[in-house]
CSV table of C-alpha atoms in Angstrom, one decimal:
chain,number,residue,atom,x,y,z
A,84,MET,CA,94.6,105.9,117.1
A,85,ARG,CA,95.9,102.2,117.2
A,86,LEU,CA,95.0,99.5,115.1
A,87,GLN,CA,92.8,98.4,118.4
A,88,GLU,CA,90.4,101.1,117.7
A,89,PHE,CA,90.8,101.1,113.9
A,90,TRP,CA,88.9,97.6,114.5
A,91,GLY,CA,86.7,98.7,116.8
A,92,GLN,CA,85.7,101.5,115.1
A,93,LEU,CA,85.3,99.7,112.2
A,94,ARG,CA,83.3,96.4,113.6
A,95,SER,CA,81.0,99.6,115.7
A,96,GLN,CA,79.9,101.1,112.0
A,97,PHE,CA,79.4,98.6,110.2
A,98,GLY,CA,79.2,94.7,111.9
A,99,ASP,CA,81.7,93.0,112.3
A,100,LEU,CA,81.0,91.0,109.5
A,101,ARG,CA,80.7,94.0,106.9
A,102,GLY,CA,83.6,95.7,108.3
A,103,GLU,CA,86.1,93.1,108.2
A,104,SER,CA,85.7,93.0,104.5
A,105,ILE,CA,85.4,96.5,103.6
A,106,ALA,CA,89.1,96.4,105.3
A,107,ARG,CA,90.2,93.3,103.6
A,108,ASP,CA,88.8,93.6,100.1
A,109,HIS,CA,87.9,97.0,98.9
A,110,VAL,CA,90.4,98.3,97.5
A,111,PHE,CA,90.6,102.0,97.9
A,112,SER,CA,92.3,105.2,94.8
A,113,ALA,CA,93.0,107.3,97.8
A,114,PHE,CA,95.8,104.0,99.0
A,115,GLU,CA,97.3,103.0,95.4
A,116,GLY,CA,94.9,100.2,94.7
A,117,ARG,CA,94.9,98.7,98.2
A,118,THR,CA,92.9,97.9,100.5
A,119,ALA,CA,92.5,99.4,104.2
A,120,VAL,CA,95.3,96.7,105.8
A,121,GLY,CA,97.3,96.9,102.6
A,122,ALA,CA,98.0,100.3,102.9
A,123,ILE,CA,98.8,99.7,107.0
A,124,GLU,CA,100.7,97.4,106.5
A,125,ALA,CA,102.1,99.7,103.8
A,126,GLY,CA,103.0,102.1,106.3
A,127,VAL,CA,99.9,104.3,106.7
A,128,PRO,CA,98.9,105.5,109.5
A,129,VAL,CA,95.5,104.0,110.6
A,130,ARG,CA,94.1,107.7,111.2
A,131,THR,CA,94.9,108.3,107.6
A,132,VAL,CA,92.7,105.1,107.0
A,133,TRP,CA,90.1,104.8,108.8
A,134,LEU,CA,89.8,109.4,108.2
A,135,ALA,CA,89.4,107.4,104.0
A,136,ILE,CA,87.0,105.2,105.3
A,137,CYS,CA,85.2,106.7,106.9
A,138,GLU,CA,85.6,109.3,103.6
A,139,GLU,CA,84.4,106.4,101.3
A,140,PHE,CA,80.8,105.3,103.2
A,141,ASP,CA,80.0,108.7,104.1
A,142,VAL,CA,80.4,107.8,108.2
A,143,PRO,CA,79.1,110.9,109.9
A,144,VAL,CA,81.5,112.9,111.7
A,145,LYS,CA,80.8,113.1,114.5
A,146,ALA,CA,81.5,108.9,114.5
A,147,ARG,CA,84.8,110.6,112.8
């Protein structure tokens, strides 16, 4: 998954504002207390971050 695709999926699932907030403000224990953006910047694969968001926010399997 590319970064551009990640942002598109995030906005598609959650809307522009909520998607941005989830990525930049929500802290994930799976990423040692980092946000999604922080995890990506730390080298976590984008697909792994997307799947963690899906798990945390109960995104339907078909949308993952």
